[in-house]
Short mmCIF file of C-alpha atoms in Angstrom, two decimals:
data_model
loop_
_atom_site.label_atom_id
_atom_site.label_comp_id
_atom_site.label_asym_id
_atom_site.label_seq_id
_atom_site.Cartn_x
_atom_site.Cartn_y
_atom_site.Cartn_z
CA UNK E 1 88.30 42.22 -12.54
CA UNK E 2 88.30 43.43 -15.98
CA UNK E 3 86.73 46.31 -16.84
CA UNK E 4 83.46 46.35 -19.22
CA UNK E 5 83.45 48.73 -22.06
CA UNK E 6 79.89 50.30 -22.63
CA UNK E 7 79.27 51.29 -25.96
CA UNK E 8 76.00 53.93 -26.36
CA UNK E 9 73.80 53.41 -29.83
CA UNK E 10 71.93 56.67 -30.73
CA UNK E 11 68.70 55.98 -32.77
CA UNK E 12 68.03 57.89 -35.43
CA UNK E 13 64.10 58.97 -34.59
CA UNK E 14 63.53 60.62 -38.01
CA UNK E 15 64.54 57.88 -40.00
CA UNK E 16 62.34 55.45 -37.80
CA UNK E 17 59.48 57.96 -38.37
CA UNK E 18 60.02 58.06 -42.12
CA UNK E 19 59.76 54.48 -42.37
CA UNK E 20 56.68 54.39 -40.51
CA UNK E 21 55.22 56.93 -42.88
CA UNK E 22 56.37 54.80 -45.96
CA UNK E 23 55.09 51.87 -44.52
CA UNK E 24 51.41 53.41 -43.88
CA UNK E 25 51.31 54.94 -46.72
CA UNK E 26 52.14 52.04 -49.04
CA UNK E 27 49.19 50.36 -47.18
CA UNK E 28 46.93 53.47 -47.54
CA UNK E 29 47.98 52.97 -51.80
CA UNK E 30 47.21 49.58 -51.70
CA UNK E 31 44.28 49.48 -49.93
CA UNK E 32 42.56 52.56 -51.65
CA UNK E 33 43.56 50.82 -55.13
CA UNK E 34 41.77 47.52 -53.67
CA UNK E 35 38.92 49.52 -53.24
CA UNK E 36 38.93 50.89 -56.61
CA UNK E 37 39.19 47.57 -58.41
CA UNK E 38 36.65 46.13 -56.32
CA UNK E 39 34.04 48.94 -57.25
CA UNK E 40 35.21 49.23 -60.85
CA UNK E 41 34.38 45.46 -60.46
CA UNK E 42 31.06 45.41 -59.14
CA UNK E 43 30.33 48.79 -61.01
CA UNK E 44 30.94 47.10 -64.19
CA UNK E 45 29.46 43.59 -63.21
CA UNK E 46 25.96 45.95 -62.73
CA UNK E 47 26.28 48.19 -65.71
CA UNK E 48 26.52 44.53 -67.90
CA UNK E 49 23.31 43.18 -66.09
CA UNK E 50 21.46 46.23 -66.58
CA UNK E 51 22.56 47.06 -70.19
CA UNK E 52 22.56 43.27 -70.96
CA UNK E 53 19.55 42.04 -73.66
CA UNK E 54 18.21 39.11 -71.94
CA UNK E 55 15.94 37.21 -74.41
CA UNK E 56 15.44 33.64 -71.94
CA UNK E 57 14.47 33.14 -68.02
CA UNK E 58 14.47 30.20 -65.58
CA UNK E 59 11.15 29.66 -64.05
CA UNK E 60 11.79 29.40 -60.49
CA UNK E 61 8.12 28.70 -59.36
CA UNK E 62 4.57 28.36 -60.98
CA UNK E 63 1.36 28.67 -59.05
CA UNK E 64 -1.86 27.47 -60.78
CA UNK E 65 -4.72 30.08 -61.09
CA UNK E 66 -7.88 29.84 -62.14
CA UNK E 67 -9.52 33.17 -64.29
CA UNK E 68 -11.74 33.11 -66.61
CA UNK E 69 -10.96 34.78 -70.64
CA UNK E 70 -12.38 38.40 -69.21
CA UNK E 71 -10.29 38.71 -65.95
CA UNK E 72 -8.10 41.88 -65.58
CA UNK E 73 -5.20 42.39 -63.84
CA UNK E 74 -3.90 45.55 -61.52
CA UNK E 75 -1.29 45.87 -58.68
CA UNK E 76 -2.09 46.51 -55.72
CA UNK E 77 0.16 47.79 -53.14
CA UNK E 78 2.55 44.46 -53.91
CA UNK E 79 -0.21 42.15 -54.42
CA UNK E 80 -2.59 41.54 -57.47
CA UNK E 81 -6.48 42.40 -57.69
CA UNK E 82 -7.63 40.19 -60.79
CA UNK E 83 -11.08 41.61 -61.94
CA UNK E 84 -14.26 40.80 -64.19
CA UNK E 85 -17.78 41.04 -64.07
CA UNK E 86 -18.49 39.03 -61.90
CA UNK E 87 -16.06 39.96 -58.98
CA UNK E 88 -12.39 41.05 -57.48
CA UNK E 89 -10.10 39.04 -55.83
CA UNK E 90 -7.03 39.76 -54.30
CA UNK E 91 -4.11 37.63 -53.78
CA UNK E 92 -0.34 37.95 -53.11
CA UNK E 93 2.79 37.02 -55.51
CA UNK E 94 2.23 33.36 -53.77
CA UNK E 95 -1.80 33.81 -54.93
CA UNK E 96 -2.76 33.37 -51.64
CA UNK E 97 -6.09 35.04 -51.33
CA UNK E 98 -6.03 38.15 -49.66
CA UNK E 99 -9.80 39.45 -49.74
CA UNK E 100 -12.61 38.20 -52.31
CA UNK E 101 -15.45 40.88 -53.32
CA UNK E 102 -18.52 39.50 -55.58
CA UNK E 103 -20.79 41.61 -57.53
CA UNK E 104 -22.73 42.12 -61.22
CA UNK E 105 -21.28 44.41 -63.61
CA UNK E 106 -21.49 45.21 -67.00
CA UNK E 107 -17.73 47.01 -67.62
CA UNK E 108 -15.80 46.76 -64.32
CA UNK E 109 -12.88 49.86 -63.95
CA UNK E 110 -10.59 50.07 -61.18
CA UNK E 111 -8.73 53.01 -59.65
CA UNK E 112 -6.00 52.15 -56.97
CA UNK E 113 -4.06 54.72 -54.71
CA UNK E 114 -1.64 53.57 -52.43
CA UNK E 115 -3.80 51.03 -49.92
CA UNK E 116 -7.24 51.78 -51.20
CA UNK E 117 -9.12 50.63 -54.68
CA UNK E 118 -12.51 51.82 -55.52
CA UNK E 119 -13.88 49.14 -58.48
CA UNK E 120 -16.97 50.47 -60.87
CA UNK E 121 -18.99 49.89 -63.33
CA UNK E 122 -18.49 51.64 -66.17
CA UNK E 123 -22.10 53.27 -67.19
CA UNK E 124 -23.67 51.06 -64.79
CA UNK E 125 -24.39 52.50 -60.79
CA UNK E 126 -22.08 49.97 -58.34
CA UNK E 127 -19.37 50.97 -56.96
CA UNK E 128 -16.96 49.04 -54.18
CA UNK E 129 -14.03 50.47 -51.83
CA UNK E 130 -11.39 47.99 -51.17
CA UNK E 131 -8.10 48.45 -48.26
CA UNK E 132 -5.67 45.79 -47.83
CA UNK E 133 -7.71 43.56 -45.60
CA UNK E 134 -10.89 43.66 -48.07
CA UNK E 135 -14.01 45.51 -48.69
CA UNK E 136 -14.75 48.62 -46.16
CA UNK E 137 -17.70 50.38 -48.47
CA UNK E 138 -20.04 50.15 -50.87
CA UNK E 139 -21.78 52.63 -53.31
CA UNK E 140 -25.14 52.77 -54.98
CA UNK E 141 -25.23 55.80 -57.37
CA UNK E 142 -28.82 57.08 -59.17
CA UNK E 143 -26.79 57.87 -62.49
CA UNK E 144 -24.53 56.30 -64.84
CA UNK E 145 -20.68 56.40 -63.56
CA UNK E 146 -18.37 57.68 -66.29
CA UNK E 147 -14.87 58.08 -64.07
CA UNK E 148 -14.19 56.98 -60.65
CA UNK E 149 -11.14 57.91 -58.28
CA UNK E 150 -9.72 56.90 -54.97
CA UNK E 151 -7.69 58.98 -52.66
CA UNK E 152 -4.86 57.51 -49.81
CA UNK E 153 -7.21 57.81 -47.21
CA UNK E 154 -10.08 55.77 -49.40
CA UNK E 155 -12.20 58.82 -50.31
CA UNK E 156 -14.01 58.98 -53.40
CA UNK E 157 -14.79 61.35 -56.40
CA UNK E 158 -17.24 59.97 -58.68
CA UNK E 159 -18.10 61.61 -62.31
CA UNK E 160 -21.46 60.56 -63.74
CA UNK E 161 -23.09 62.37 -66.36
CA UNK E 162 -27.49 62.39 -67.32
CA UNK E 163 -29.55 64.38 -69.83
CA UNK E 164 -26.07 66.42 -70.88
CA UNK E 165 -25.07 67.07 -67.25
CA UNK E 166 -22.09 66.02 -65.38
CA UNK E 167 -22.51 65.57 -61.71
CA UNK E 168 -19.39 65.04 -59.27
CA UNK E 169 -19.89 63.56 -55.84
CA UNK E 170 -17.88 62.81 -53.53
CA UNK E 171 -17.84 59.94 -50.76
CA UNK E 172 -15.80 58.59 -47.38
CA UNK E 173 -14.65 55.04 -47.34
CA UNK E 174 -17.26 53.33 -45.83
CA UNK E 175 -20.00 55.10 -48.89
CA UNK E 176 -21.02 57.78 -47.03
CA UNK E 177 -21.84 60.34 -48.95
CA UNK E 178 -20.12 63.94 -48.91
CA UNK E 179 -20.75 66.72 -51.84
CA UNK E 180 -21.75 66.96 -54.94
CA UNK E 181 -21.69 69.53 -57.90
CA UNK E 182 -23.26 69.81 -61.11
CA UNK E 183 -21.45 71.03 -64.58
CA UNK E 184 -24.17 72.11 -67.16
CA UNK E 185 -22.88 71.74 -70.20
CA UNK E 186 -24.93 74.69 -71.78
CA UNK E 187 -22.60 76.74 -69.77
CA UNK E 188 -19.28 75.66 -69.27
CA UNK E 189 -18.96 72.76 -70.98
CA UNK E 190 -18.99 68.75 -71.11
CA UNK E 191 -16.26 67.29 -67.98
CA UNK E 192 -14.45 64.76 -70.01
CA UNK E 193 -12.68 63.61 -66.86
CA UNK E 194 -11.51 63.86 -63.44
CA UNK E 195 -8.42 64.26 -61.11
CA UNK E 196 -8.12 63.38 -57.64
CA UNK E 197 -4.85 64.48 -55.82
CA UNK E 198 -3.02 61.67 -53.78
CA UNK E 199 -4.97 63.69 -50.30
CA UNK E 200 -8.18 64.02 -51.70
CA UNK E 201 -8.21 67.83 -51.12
CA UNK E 202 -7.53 68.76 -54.90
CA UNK E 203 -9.32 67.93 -58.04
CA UNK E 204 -9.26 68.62 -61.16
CA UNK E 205 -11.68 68.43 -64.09
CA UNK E 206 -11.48 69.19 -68.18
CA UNK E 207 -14.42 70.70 -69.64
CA UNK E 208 -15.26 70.40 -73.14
CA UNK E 209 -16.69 73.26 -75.05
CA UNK E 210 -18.25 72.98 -78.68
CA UNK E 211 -19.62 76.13 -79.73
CA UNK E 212 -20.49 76.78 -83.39
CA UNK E 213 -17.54 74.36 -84.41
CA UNK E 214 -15.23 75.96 -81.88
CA UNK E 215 -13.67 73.94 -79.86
CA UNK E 216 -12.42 74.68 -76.17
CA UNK E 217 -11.54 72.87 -72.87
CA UNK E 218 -11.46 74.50 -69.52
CA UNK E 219 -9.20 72.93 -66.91
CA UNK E 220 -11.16 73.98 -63.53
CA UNK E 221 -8.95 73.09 -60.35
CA UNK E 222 -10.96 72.41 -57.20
CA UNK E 223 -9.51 72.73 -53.78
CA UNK E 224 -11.40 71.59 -50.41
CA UNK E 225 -8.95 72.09 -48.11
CA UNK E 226 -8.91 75.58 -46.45
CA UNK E 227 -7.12 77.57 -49.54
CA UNK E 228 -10.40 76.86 -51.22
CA UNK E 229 -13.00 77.87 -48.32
CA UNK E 230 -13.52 81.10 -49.37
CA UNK E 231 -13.49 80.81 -52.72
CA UNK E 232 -17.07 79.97 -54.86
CA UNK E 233 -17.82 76.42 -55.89
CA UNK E 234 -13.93 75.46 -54.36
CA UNK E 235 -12.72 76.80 -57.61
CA UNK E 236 -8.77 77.70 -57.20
CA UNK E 237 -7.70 78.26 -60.98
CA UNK E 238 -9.38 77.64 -64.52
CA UNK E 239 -6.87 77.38 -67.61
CA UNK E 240 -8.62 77.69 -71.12
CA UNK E 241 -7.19 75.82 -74.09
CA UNK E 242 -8.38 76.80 -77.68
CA UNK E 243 -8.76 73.85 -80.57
CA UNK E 244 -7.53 71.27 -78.13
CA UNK E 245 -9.25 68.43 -76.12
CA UNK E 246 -7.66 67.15 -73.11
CA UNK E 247 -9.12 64.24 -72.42
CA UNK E 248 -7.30 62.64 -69.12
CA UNK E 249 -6.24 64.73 -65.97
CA UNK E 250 -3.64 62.99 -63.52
CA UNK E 251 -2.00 63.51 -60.28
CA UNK E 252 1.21 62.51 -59.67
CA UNK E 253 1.18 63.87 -56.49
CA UNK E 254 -0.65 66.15 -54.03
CA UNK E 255 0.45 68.91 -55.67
CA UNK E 256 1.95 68.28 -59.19
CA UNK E 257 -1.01 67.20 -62.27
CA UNK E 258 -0.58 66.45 -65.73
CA UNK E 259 -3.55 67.01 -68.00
CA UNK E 260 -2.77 64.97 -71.42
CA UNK E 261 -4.06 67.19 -74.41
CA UNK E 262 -4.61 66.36 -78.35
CA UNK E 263 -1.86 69.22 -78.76
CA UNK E 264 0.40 69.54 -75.58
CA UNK E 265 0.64 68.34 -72.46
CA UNK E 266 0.53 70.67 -69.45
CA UNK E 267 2.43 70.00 -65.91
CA UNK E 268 0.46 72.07 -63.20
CA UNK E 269 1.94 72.55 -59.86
CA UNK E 270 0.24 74.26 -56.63
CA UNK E 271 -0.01 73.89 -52.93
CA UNK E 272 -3.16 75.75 -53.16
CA UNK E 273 -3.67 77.67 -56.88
CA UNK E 274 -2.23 75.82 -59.67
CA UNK E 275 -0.11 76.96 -62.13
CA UNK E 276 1.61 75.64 -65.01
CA UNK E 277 5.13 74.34 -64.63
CA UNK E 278 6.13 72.56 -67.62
CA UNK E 279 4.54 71.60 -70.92
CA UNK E 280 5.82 69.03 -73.46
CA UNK E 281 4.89 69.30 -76.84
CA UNK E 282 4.34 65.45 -78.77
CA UNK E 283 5.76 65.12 -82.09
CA UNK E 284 3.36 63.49 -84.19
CA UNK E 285 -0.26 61.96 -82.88
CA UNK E 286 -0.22 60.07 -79.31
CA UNK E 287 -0.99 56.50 -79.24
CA UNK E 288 -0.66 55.94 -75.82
CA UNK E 289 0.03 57.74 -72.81
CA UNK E 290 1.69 55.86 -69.60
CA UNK E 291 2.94 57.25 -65.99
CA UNK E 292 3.74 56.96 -62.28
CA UNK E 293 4.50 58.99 -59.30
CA UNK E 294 7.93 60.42 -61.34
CA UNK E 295 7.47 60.20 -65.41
CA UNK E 296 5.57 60.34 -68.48
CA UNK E 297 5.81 58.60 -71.40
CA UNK E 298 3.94 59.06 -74.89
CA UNK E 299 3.94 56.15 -77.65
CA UNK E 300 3.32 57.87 -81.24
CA UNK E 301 3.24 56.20 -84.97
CA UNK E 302 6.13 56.30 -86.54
CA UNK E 303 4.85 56.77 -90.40
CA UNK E 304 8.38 57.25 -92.01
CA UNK E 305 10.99 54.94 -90.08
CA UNK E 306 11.37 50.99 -90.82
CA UNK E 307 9.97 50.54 -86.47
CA UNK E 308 6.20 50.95 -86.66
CA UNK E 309 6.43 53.43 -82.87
CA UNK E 310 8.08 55.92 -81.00
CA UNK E 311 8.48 55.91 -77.72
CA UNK E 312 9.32 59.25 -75.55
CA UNK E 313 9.93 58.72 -71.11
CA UNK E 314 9.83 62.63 -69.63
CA UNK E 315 10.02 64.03 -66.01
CA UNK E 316 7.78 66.03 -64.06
CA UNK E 317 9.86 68.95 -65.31
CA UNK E 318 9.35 68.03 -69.17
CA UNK E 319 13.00 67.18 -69.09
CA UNK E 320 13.45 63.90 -72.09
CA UNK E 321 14.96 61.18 -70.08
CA UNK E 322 15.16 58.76 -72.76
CA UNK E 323 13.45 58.28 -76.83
CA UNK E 324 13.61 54.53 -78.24
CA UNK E 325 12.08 53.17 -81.68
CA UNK E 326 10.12 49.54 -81.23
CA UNK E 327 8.64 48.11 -84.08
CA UNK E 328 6.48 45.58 -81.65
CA UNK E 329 2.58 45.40 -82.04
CA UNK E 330 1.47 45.71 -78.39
CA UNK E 331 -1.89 46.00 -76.34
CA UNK E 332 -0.47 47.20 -72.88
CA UNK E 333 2.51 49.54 -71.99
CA UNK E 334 3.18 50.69 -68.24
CA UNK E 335 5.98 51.38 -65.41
CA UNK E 336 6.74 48.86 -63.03
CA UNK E 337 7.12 49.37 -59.63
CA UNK E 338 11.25 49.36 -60.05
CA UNK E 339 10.96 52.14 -62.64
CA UNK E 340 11.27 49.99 -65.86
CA UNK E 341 9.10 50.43 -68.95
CA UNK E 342 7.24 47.15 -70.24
CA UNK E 343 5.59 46.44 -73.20
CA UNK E 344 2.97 43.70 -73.85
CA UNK E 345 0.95 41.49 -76.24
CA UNK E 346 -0.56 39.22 -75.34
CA UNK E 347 2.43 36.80 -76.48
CA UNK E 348 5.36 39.27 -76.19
CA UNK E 349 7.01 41.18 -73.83
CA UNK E 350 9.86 43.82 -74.04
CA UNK E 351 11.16 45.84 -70.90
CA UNK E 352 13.28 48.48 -71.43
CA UNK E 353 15.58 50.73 -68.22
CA UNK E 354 15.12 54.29 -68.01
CA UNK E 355 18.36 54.49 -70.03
CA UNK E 356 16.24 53.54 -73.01
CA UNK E 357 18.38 50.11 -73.09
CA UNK E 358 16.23 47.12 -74.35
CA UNK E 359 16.84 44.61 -71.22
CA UNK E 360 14.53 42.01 -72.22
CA UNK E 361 12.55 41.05 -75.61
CA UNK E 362 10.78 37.38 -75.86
CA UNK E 363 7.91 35.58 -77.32
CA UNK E 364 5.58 33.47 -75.46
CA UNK E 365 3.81 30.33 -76.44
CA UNK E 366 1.22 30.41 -74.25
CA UNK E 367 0.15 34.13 -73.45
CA UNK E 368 0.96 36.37 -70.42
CA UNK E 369 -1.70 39.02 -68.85
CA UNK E 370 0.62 40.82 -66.51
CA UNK E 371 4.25 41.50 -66.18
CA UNK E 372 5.37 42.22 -61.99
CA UNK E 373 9.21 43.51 -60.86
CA UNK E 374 10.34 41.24 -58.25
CA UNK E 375 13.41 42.99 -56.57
CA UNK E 376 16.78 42.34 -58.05
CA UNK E 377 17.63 43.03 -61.28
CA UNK E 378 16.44 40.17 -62.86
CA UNK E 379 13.69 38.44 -61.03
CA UNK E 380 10.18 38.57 -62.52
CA UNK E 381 6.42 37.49 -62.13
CA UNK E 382 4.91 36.68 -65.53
CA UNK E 383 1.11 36.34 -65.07
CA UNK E 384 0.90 34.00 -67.47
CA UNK E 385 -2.69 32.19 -69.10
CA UNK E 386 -4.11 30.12 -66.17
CA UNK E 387 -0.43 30.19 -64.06
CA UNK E 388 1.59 32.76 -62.09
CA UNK E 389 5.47 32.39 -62.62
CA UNK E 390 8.52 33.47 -60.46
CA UNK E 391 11.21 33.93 -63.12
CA UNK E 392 14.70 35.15 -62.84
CA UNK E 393 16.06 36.35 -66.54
CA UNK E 394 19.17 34.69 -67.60
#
């Protein structure tokens, strides 16, 4: 029988291990560079949409609606309260009607704060509280209302003003009355307007002062939660400004308030007491003033530059996030809800991104009353004369 020969093969581990490593490796490389070129991809794709001057659109839908020449427009919550003197109505992006609120009025003005809306009539005595679902109260006033506001959970401050007084009351929901002050002017001075924080336990109020030809307003912050129990009249903090009239206070939030002066504006922050935070200076005269819940923006004339405005975006902590020239005639300039600044006529629109990038700039035949952000970067809703459009920027 002949013999077998057995012949033993060593494996070299290492080398086997080394290859492995090389081999995982290379995958790790390529994989981590697929991921690069797929975000440098999709990074670049959105910086070209967003910094990309759009000037046409597609209209993907129209819905007919029927206003009349005085309607106004305001968002609410998502939808769209269209007002005039003769009544409210809600409806959604579809305009489906939501809720439908009649009434008389002379000069309807609406406040809106998160999912309540309080509608009044300018010098006149009617006032209406709206939620989501339609009208929950109803207020009958015995002076002539200069300011209304609305809190989150649908209370109401109201500022009317008789015979040189101001009075401030203040109401639930459902019109039932709560307090009231009075503000002689013979003593501390004519409120110009009022402030109502997001909670409806802070307000604020400007008073005007004219003495001799002297002129001073007093910023007098009102708290009515327990910080201000103790104190007299509510009063947490008064701030006097000499040769200046502020003539709108605003909350951005429960605690943070602008108050929008002839020579500075002044951020206020305060749990309980207020006290300044920030305060941005304007570089010529202010021709328009816009906000939300995060910035400020001022519009001035620009007298010596070939574009007729400036326009300045700041953030609560006066920080400049963006300055851009426009030489565009305009009646209406606001946030929308994704941020983005537009500006309106009533036959052109221009939005610009809080880079200060011009994204979109076109003319309109036929004029449009309200500009809507639609999620995405380029879908719109033009409220246009008589239609509502779903449009997608191209």
């Amino acid at each position: 029988m002949d013999k077998q020969a057995y012949r033993v093969v060593t494996s070299d581990v290492n080398e086997m291990n080394e290859k492995i490593h090389r081999h995982r490796r290379r995958i790790l490389i390529l994989t981590v560079l697929v991921v690069i070129l797929l975000l440098g991809t999709v990074t670049g794709i959105y910086l070209y949409l967003i910094s990309r001057n759009y000037t046409e659109y597609d209209v993907l839908k129209t819905m007919e609606r029927e206003d009349s020449s005085e309607t106004q427009f305001a968002i609410f919550n998502g939808n769209i309260v269209k007002y005039n003197k003769d009544g409210a109505t809600c409806i959604n992006t579809d305009n489906h009607v939501i809720w439908n609120q009649t009434y008389e009025m002379q000069s309807p003005i609406i406040d809106i704060c998160e999912d309540y809306a309080v509608i009044a009539d300018k010098k006149g005595e009617d006032i209406y509280i709206m939620d989501m679902q339609g009208p929950c109260g109803q207020i009958k006033t015995t002076m002539p209302v200069q300011r209304v506001q609305v809190a989150n959970q649908g209370s109401v401050a109201i500022l009317m003003e008789q015979n040189g007084t101001g009075y401030i009351h203040m109401y639930d929901k459902k019109g039932t009355f709560l307090a009231e002050g009075e503000v002689h002017t013979e003593n501390k001075g004519y409120p110009l307007d009022i402030a109502l924080s997001n909670d409806g336990k802070k307000m604020a109020v400007p008073l005007l002062d004219v003495n001799e030809g002297n002129v001073k307003t007093t910023i007098v912050f009102f708290n009515f939660d327990s910080a201000g129990q103790e104190e007299i009249d509510n009063i947490v903090g008064q701030y006097s400004y000499a040769d200046m009239i502020f003539p709108r206070v605003e909350f951005f939030t429960n605690d943070i308030m602008a108050a929008f002066g002839s020579g500075k504006t002044e951020i206020f922050e305060g749990t309980q007491a207020p006290e300044v935070r920030n305060e941005i200076s304007p570089e010529a005269e202010i021709r328009s003033i816009f906000y939300n819940d995060t910035y400020l923006g001022f519009v001035y004339a620009n007298e010596n530059s070939e574009n007729s405005f400036r326009m300045q975006v700041f953030d609560l902590n006066g920080k400049e996030i963006f300055s851009k020239d426009f030489n565009m005639k305009y009646e209406e300039i606001e946030f929308l809800e994704n941020g983005e600044v537009c500006v309106r006529s009533d036959s052109e629109c221009a939005i610009y991104t809080l880079r200060g990038w011009e994204k979109f700039h076109c003319s309109f035949e036929k004029s449009i009353k309200k500009v809507l952000s639609a999620g995405g970067i380029r879908n719109y809703i033009f409220l246009r004369e008589g239609e509502t459009q779903k449009v997608r920027l191209k």
